[in-house]
Amino acid sequence: MHTVSCPPVQTLDQILPDEPLLMMGAGPVPIPQQVAYANSLVINHLGPVMAKVVEQVRAMSQYVFQTRSPYIFGVSGPGSATMEMAIANLVEAGDRVVSVCNGYFSSRMAEMARRSGAQVREVAVEDAQGADPDAVVAAIEQFKPKVVTLVQGETSNTTWNRELPAISMAAADHGCLVIVDAVCTLSTMPLQMDEWCVDAVITGGQKGLSSIPGVSLIAFSEKAFAAIRQRKSPPVHWCLDAQLANGFWGEGKYHYTAPTSGVLALHEALRLVCSETLEHRFARHLLCSTALQAGIEALGVPLYVRRESRLNSVIGVVVPDAIDGTALRAHMSHAHRVEISGSFGLPIVRIGQMGEQSREHHLFRTLHALGSSMQALGATIDLPQGMGQLEKALSADP
Ligand SMILES: Cc1ncc(COP(=O)(O)O)c(C=O)c1O
């Protein structure tokens, strides 16, 4: 009767590892119990319970983004969907855009702007360096863009744009709308959306927030929303139309069926950020990341980016010449049940320090797995020295 027959499949138990892997890569990251529980619930996407959840998600997000703007929306989709939403709503065909390109993800914003019909001027930043405000301002003065895009932390090569506040404020002074990718940094390090004059902040759930992948957050400033209201034509992406999203997130009207389980998970993730407070959360991330970095260097293994431009949220570790990065990751995964990330063509592996990854017990297990796998594959490293340095750095007085 049926032309396509039912395929033979394995159960998840047969596919999944017998012991869960410790997710220490560039995301997704481990999630707390409360987030996992919230993600197991399904509620009506319209009505008073969802309205309360949405109201609280917005209020907590205002704290996390440090903005008074009410235009904060949860989005069904990955971090890239919020990137697309920012571009699709703030850029119209023919507009000029300056994109600060530090690597793979910041260049994605340039590509999306081109696909929206914009004229794009890229400011290419040397690998493993932060962007220079003077170079960006020079491009703005010459090209006169409507929109400037840049990333806070470029996950692909583990670089931090330390000068983000200066660049954003200078761009705003020149009348530009500023889009910032905070996918890997939100809630791991300071971001002051209003104070730094940022007009759209995009982020995913699966990184600093320690929520699930697939439900993301975006914040638009009041200035950005006024510009959206004055568009000549609506954005082509109906699902990502910010005014329609505002109908649901601001007025409880149907747009599309919201991912209620994922929004509940996000609610719990944000609630945990609020109860920890941003101040303590930033301090925890800083301590854990710098201690892990010190441990790795004490193994005798260099880090990819110099300290002044180094991202703390994702650490780039140079793979010793004697070994292969893919074999290293496979060994860590099979022998130690620790998962880290590969790279985008660079001679590095990447270890995340976002949300639940920044816990002391995870650091010891990860550093041991890294060092011992390097040794097993033939590299000469000093494992006791590395472990000792991690212990010392974690117990040092701030
Ligand atoms: C800085 C940055 N921007 C954007 C993205 C894209 O996010 P997603 O994979 O959720 O679409 C990532 C993902 O790693 C990222 O690290």
Tab-separated table of C-alpha atoms in Angstrom, residues 24-353:
chain	number	residue	atom	x	y	z
A	24	MET	CA	32.935	21.722	27.132
A	25	GLY	CA	32.988	22.952	23.541
A	26	ALA	CA	31.817	26.200	21.943
A	27	GLY	CA	28.145	25.311	22.636
A	28	PRO	CA	25.690	23.845	23.315
A	29	VAL	CA	26.689	23.805	26.976
A	30	PRO	CA	25.350	21.795	29.952
A	31	ILE	CA	21.987	22.995	31.257
A	32	PRO	CA	20.851	23.179	34.899
A	33	GLN	CA	18.112	20.846	36.178
A	34	GLN	CA	15.602	23.688	36.384
A	35	VAL	CA	16.110	24.498	32.709
A	36	ALA	CA	15.826	20.826	31.711
A	37	TYR	CA	12.610	20.468	33.712
A	38	ALA	CA	11.067	23.623	32.226
A	39	ASN	CA	11.947	22.356	28.755
A	40	SER	CA	9.940	19.193	29.402
A	41	LEU	CA	6.676	21.136	29.866
A	42	VAL	CA	4.203	22.200	27.216
A	43	ILE	CA	1.772	25.039	27.927
A	44	ASN	CA	-0.709	27.003	25.831
A	45	HIS	CA	1.147	29.601	23.752
A	46	LEU	CA	-1.650	32.146	24.294
A	47	GLY	CA	-3.433	33.081	27.491
A	48	PRO	CA	-2.625	34.298	30.992
A	49	VAL	CA	0.114	31.801	31.955
A	50	MET	CA	2.140	32.437	28.805
A	51	ALA	CA	1.515	36.187	29.172
A	52	LYS	CA	3.071	36.103	32.640
A	53	VAL	CA	6.030	34.033	31.396
A	54	VAL	CA	6.599	36.461	28.515
A	55	GLU	CA	6.368	39.471	30.828
A	56	GLN	CA	8.962	37.956	33.189
A	57	VAL	CA	11.270	36.894	30.325
A	58	ARG	CA	11.196	40.476	29.063
A	59	ALA	CA	11.853	42.014	32.498
A	60	MET	CA	14.735	39.618	33.254
A	61	SER	CA	16.186	40.146	29.771
A	62	GLN	CA	16.191	43.913	30.318
A	63	TYR	CA	18.481	43.273	33.269
A	64	VAL	CA	20.706	40.823	31.382
A	65	PHE	CA	20.997	43.074	28.296
A	66	GLN	CA	21.145	46.184	30.511
A	67	THR	CA	18.465	48.015	28.569
A	68	ARG	CA	15.211	49.782	29.363
A	69	SER	CA	13.865	49.030	25.909
A	70	PRO	CA	10.710	46.875	25.901
A	71	TYR	CA	11.498	45.469	22.445
A	72	ILE	CA	12.911	42.123	23.517
A	73	PHE	CA	11.758	38.991	21.735
A	74	GLY	CA	12.304	35.275	22.041
A	75	VAL	CA	12.832	33.736	18.624
A	76	SER	CA	12.204	30.197	17.390
A	77	GLY	CA	15.558	29.388	15.887
A	78	PRO	CA	19.301	29.440	16.428
A	79	GLY	CA	21.447	32.480	17.226
A	80	SER	CA	21.723	32.994	13.462
A	81	ALA	CA	17.939	33.525	13.283
A	82	THR	CA	18.260	36.523	15.606
A	83	MET	CA	21.155	37.748	13.455
A	84	GLU	CA	18.879	37.446	10.435
A	85	MET	CA	16.065	39.208	12.323
A	86	ALA	CA	18.313	42.158	13.215
A	87	ILE	CA	19.542	42.522	9.642
A	88	ALA	CA	16.185	41.837	7.971
A	89	ASN	CA	14.438	44.511	10.042
A	90	LEU	CA	17.109	47.209	10.170
A	91	VAL	CA	18.461	46.915	6.616
A	92	GLU	CA	16.511	47.618	3.429
A	93	ALA	CA	17.669	47.046	-0.135
A	94	GLY	CA	20.123	49.759	-1.138
A	95	ASP	CA	21.094	50.692	2.448
A	96	ARG	CA	24.762	50.953	3.329
A	97	VAL	CA	26.246	48.714	5.982
A	98	VAL	CA	29.705	48.634	7.543
A	99	SER	CA	30.540	45.157	8.874
A	100	VAL	CA	33.471	44.694	11.198
A	101	CYS	CA	34.776	41.240	10.259
A	102	ASN	CA	36.899	39.451	12.857
A	103	GLY	CA	36.191	35.976	11.535
A	104	TYR	CA	33.552	33.443	10.589
A	105	PHE	CA	30.548	34.663	12.605
A	106	SER	CA	31.009	38.413	12.240
A	107	SER	CA	31.414	37.850	8.484
A	108	ARG	CA	28.039	36.064	8.495
A	109	MET	CA	26.391	39.401	9.335
A	110	ALA	CA	28.040	40.968	6.268
A	111	GLU	CA	26.747	38.106	4.131
A	112	MET	CA	23.213	38.463	5.496
A	113	ALA	CA	23.295	42.211	4.828
A	114	ARG	CA	24.407	41.557	1.225
A	115	ARG	CA	21.548	39.072	0.816
A	116	SER	CA	19.164	41.783	2.031
A	117	GLY	CA	20.308	43.937	-0.874
A	118	ALA	CA	22.572	46.235	1.127
A	119	GLN	CA	25.841	47.719	-0.076
A	120	VAL	CA	28.350	46.337	2.391
A	121	ARG	CA	31.793	47.685	3.287
A	122	GLU	CA	33.763	45.142	5.288
A	123	VAL	CA	36.371	46.265	7.805
A	124	ALA	CA	38.617	43.199	7.913
A	125	VAL	CA	40.358	42.734	11.244
A	126	GLU	CA	43.588	40.772	11.390
A	127	ASP	CA	43.154	37.264	12.794
A	128	ALA	CA	43.344	37.100	16.600
A	129	GLN	CA	43.243	40.908	17.035
A	130	GLY	CA	40.471	43.131	18.374
A	131	ALA	CA	38.979	45.742	16.027
A	132	ASP	CA	40.594	49.178	16.018
A	133	PRO	CA	38.039	51.992	16.639
A	134	ASP	CA	39.957	54.399	14.379
A	135	ALA	CA	39.741	52.011	11.423
A	136	VAL	CA	36.002	51.535	11.959
A	137	VAL	CA	35.352	55.282	12.328
A	138	ALA	CA	37.371	55.952	9.158
A	139	ALA	CA	35.187	53.443	7.269
A	140	ILE	CA	32.025	55.028	8.709
A	141	GLU	CA	33.123	58.544	7.711
A	142	GLN	CA	34.000	57.438	4.211
A	143	PHE	CA	31.091	55.071	3.502
A	144	LYS	CA	28.340	56.770	5.561
A	145	PRO	CA	26.427	53.604	6.458
A	146	LYS	CA	22.984	53.357	8.022
A	147	VAL	CA	23.992	50.250	9.998
A	148	VAL	CA	27.214	48.981	11.612
A	149	THR	CA	27.572	45.311	12.602
A	150	LEU	CA	30.159	43.786	14.921
A	151	VAL	CA	30.695	40.897	17.281
A	152	GLN	CA	31.594	41.123	20.974
A	153	GLY	CA	33.333	37.752	21.016
A	154	GLU	CA	34.350	36.029	17.761
A	155	THR	CA	33.988	32.383	18.719
A	156	SER	CA	35.667	31.031	15.578
A	157	ASN	CA	39.129	32.357	16.442
A	158	THR	CA	38.456	33.165	20.127
A	159	THR	CA	38.984	36.925	19.825
A	160	TRP	CA	37.405	39.625	21.985
A	161	ASN	CA	36.526	43.050	20.634
A	162	ARG	CA	37.652	44.877	23.735
A	163	GLU	CA	36.884	48.228	22.080
A	164	LEU	CA	33.223	47.400	21.439
A	165	PRO	CA	31.926	50.257	23.676
A	166	ALA	CA	34.087	52.884	21.942
A	167	ILE	CA	33.204	51.595	18.464
A	168	SER	CA	29.502	51.406	19.189
A	169	MET	CA	29.321	54.867	20.753
A	170	ALA	CA	31.325	56.392	17.881
A	171	ALA	CA	29.018	54.720	15.347
A	172	ALA	CA	25.973	56.075	17.201
A	173	ASP	CA	27.550	59.562	17.164
A	174	HIS	CA	27.705	59.242	13.394
A	175	GLY	CA	23.971	58.463	13.300
A	176	CYS	CA	24.356	54.718	12.631
A	177	LEU	CA	22.293	51.861	14.014
A	178	VAL	CA	24.597	49.345	15.710
A	179	ILE	CA	23.994	45.577	15.690
A	180	VAL	CA	26.078	43.550	18.149
A	181	ASP	CA	26.473	39.773	18.107
A	182	ALA	CA	26.639	38.684	21.753
A	183	VAL	CA	25.843	35.032	21.009
A	184	CYS	CA	28.743	33.630	23.012
A	185	THR	CA	29.226	36.466	25.474
A	186	LEU	CA	25.847	37.472	26.924
A	187	SER	CA	25.856	36.975	30.696
A	188	THR	CA	29.520	35.886	30.698
A	189	MET	CA	31.028	39.404	30.557
A	190	PRO	CA	29.744	42.984	30.775
A	191	LEU	CA	27.488	44.262	27.995
A	192	GLN	CA	25.716	47.584	28.550
A	193	MET	CA	23.270	47.869	25.700
A	194	ASP	CA	21.861	51.326	26.544
A	195	GLU	CA	25.053	52.871	27.888
A	196	TRP	CA	27.065	51.718	24.856
A	197	CYS	CA	24.345	52.901	22.416
A	198	VAL	CA	23.760	49.457	20.894
A	199	ASP	CA	20.569	49.188	18.809
A	200	ALA	CA	20.228	45.434	18.431
A	201	VAL	CA	21.819	42.698	20.517
A	202	ILE	CA	21.516	39.147	19.269
A	203	THR	CA	22.147	35.984	21.238
A	204	GLY	CA	21.477	32.249	21.342
A	205	GLY	CA	20.166	30.177	24.238
A	206	GLN	CA	22.811	27.464	24.187
A	207	LYS	CA	25.864	29.427	25.340
A	208	GLY	CA	26.281	31.887	28.209
A	209	LEU	CA	22.645	31.568	29.260
A	210	SER	CA	22.944	27.762	29.611
A	211	SER	CA	19.553	27.208	28.051
A	212	ILE	CA	18.638	24.880	25.192
A	213	PRO	CA	19.675	25.405	21.568
A	214	GLY	CA	16.945	26.561	19.179
A	215	VAL	CA	15.239	29.310	21.168
A	216	SER	CA	17.104	32.611	21.098
A	217	LEU	CA	16.762	36.188	22.300
A	218	ILE	CA	17.029	39.551	20.579
A	219	ALA	CA	16.766	43.094	21.950
A	220	PHE	CA	16.102	46.190	19.829
A	221	SER	CA	16.569	49.719	21.148
A	222	GLU	CA	13.712	52.250	20.988
A	223	LYS	CA	15.671	54.039	18.255
A	224	ALA	CA	15.939	50.799	16.263
A	225	PHE	CA	12.224	50.131	16.657
A	226	ALA	CA	11.348	53.642	15.486
A	227	ALA	CA	13.471	52.990	12.382
A	228	ILE	CA	11.693	49.651	11.834
A	229	ARG	CA	8.307	51.403	12.005
A	230	GLN	CA	9.458	53.761	9.250
A	231	ARG	CA	10.572	51.071	6.803
A	232	LYS	CA	9.446	51.552	3.209
A	233	SER	CA	8.360	47.906	2.980
A	234	PRO	CA	7.979	45.023	5.462
A	235	PRO	CA	10.901	42.582	5.763
A	236	VAL	CA	10.700	39.570	3.445
A	237	HIS	CA	11.064	37.133	6.370
A	238	TRP	CA	7.537	36.981	7.773
A	239	CYS	CA	8.507	34.871	10.807
A	240	LEU	CA	11.288	37.321	11.691
A	241	ASP	CA	9.230	40.506	11.245
A	242	ALA	CA	9.939	42.489	14.431
A	243	GLN	CA	6.600	44.298	14.371
A	244	LEU	CA	4.722	40.997	14.175
A	245	ALA	CA	6.949	39.597	16.942
A	246	ASN	CA	6.081	42.648	19.015
A	247	GLY	CA	2.412	41.784	18.550
A	248	PHE	CA	3.038	38.548	20.476
A	249	TRP	CA	5.765	39.651	22.905
A	250	GLY	CA	4.227	43.082	23.582
A	251	GLU	CA	0.488	42.537	23.173
A	252	GLY	CA	-0.149	38.777	23.509
A	253	LYS	CA	-1.462	38.521	19.941
A	254	TYR	CA	-0.884	35.434	17.802
A	255	HIS	CA	2.110	35.649	15.475
A	256	TYR	CA	3.211	32.014	15.152
A	257	THR	CA	2.929	29.235	17.741
A	258	ALA	CA	5.654	30.168	20.184
A	259	PRO	CA	8.081	27.401	21.258
A	260	THR	CA	6.522	27.313	24.724
A	261	SER	CA	8.841	24.655	26.201
A	262	GLY	CA	11.907	26.527	24.992
A	263	VAL	CA	10.580	29.845	26.289
A	264	LEU	CA	9.993	28.220	29.691
A	265	ALA	CA	13.584	26.933	29.571
A	266	LEU	CA	14.788	30.444	28.745
A	267	HIS	CA	12.720	31.782	31.636
A	268	GLU	CA	14.516	29.455	34.028
A	269	ALA	CA	17.930	30.221	32.555
A	270	LEU	CA	17.301	33.955	32.960
A	271	ARG	CA	15.932	33.462	36.466
A	272	LEU	CA	19.134	31.678	37.452
A	273	VAL	CA	21.199	34.557	36.019
A	274	CYS	CA	19.107	37.021	38.024
A	275	SER	CA	19.425	35.054	41.251
A	276	GLU	CA	23.192	34.763	40.805
A	277	THR	CA	23.393	38.460	39.776
A	278	LEU	CA	25.410	39.671	36.804
A	279	GLU	CA	28.208	40.868	39.051
A	280	HIS	CA	28.800	37.414	40.550
A	281	ARG	CA	28.266	35.664	37.265
A	282	PHE	CA	30.886	37.774	35.499
A	283	ALA	CA	33.310	37.186	38.396
A	284	ARG	CA	32.731	33.398	38.242
A	285	HIS	CA	33.315	33.328	34.488
A	286	LEU	CA	36.447	35.437	34.748
A	287	LEU	CA	37.940	33.357	37.543
A	288	CYS	CA	37.178	30.013	35.887
A	289	SER	CA	38.312	31.013	32.418
A	290	THR	CA	41.559	32.659	33.494
A	291	ALA	CA	42.370	29.746	35.829
A	292	LEU	CA	41.813	27.258	33.002
A	293	GLN	CA	43.961	29.378	30.702
A	294	ALA	CA	46.723	29.404	33.312
A	295	GLY	CA	46.449	25.616	33.665
A	296	ILE	CA	46.691	25.082	29.906
A	297	GLU	CA	49.729	27.349	29.612
A	298	ALA	CA	51.356	25.525	32.536
A	299	LEU	CA	50.973	22.273	30.594
A	300	GLY	CA	53.393	23.921	28.163
A	301	VAL	CA	50.650	24.432	25.555
A	302	PRO	CA	50.204	27.945	24.124
A	303	LEU	CA	46.903	29.791	23.738
A	304	TYR	CA	46.007	31.150	20.314
A	305	VAL	CA	45.238	34.800	21.145
A	306	ARG	CA	47.359	37.240	23.149
A	307	ARG	CA	45.870	38.277	26.464
A	308	GLU	CA	44.658	41.775	25.464
A	309	SER	CA	42.384	40.454	22.688
A	310	ARG	CA	41.675	37.032	24.155
A	311	LEU	CA	38.047	35.986	24.557
A	312	ASN	CA	37.367	34.413	27.943
A	313	SER	CA	34.082	32.772	26.907
A	314	VAL	CA	35.758	30.394	24.438
A	315	ILE	CA	39.465	29.567	24.747
A	316	GLY	CA	41.565	28.744	21.664
A	317	VAL	CA	44.248	26.154	22.454
A	318	VAL	CA	47.094	25.642	19.959
A	319	VAL	CA	47.363	21.941	19.082
A	320	PRO	CA	50.949	20.698	19.493
A	321	ASP	CA	52.669	19.932	16.156
A	322	ALA	CA	53.052	16.262	17.011
A	323	ILE	CA	49.307	15.597	17.108
A	324	ASP	CA	46.137	16.085	15.136
A	325	GLY	CA	43.262	18.175	16.547
A	326	THR	CA	40.535	15.776	15.408
A	327	ALA	CA	42.332	12.802	16.996
A	328	LEU	CA	42.770	14.826	20.183
A	329	ARG	CA	39.059	15.603	20.425
A	330	ALA	CA	38.132	12.007	19.658
A	331	HIS	CA	40.478	10.756	22.377
A	332	MET	CA	39.042	13.204	24.934
A	333	SER	CA	35.560	12.120	24.020
A	334	HIS	CA	36.147	8.341	24.076
A	335	ALA	CA	38.592	8.030	26.947
A	336	HIS	CA	37.376	10.851	29.204
A	337	ARG	CA	33.812	11.598	28.056
A	338	VAL	CA	34.704	15.257	27.594
A	339	GLU	CA	33.629	16.978	24.403
A	340	ILE	CA	35.429	20.085	23.102
A	341	SER	CA	35.263	21.845	19.713
A	342	GLY	CA	37.403	21.858	16.626
A	343	SER	CA	38.148	24.967	14.638
A	344	PHE	CA	37.377	26.703	11.379
A	345	GLY	CA	40.627	25.806	9.623
A	346	LEU	CA	42.893	27.146	12.366
A	347	PRO	CA	45.443	24.920	14.196
A	348	ILE	CA	43.432	25.083	17.432
A	349	VAL	CA	40.849	23.300	19.531
A	350	ARG	CA	38.324	25.377	21.478
A	351	ILE	CA	37.152	24.995	25.057
A	352	GLY	CA	34.025	26.825	26.223
A	353	GLN	CA	33.691	28.831	29.401
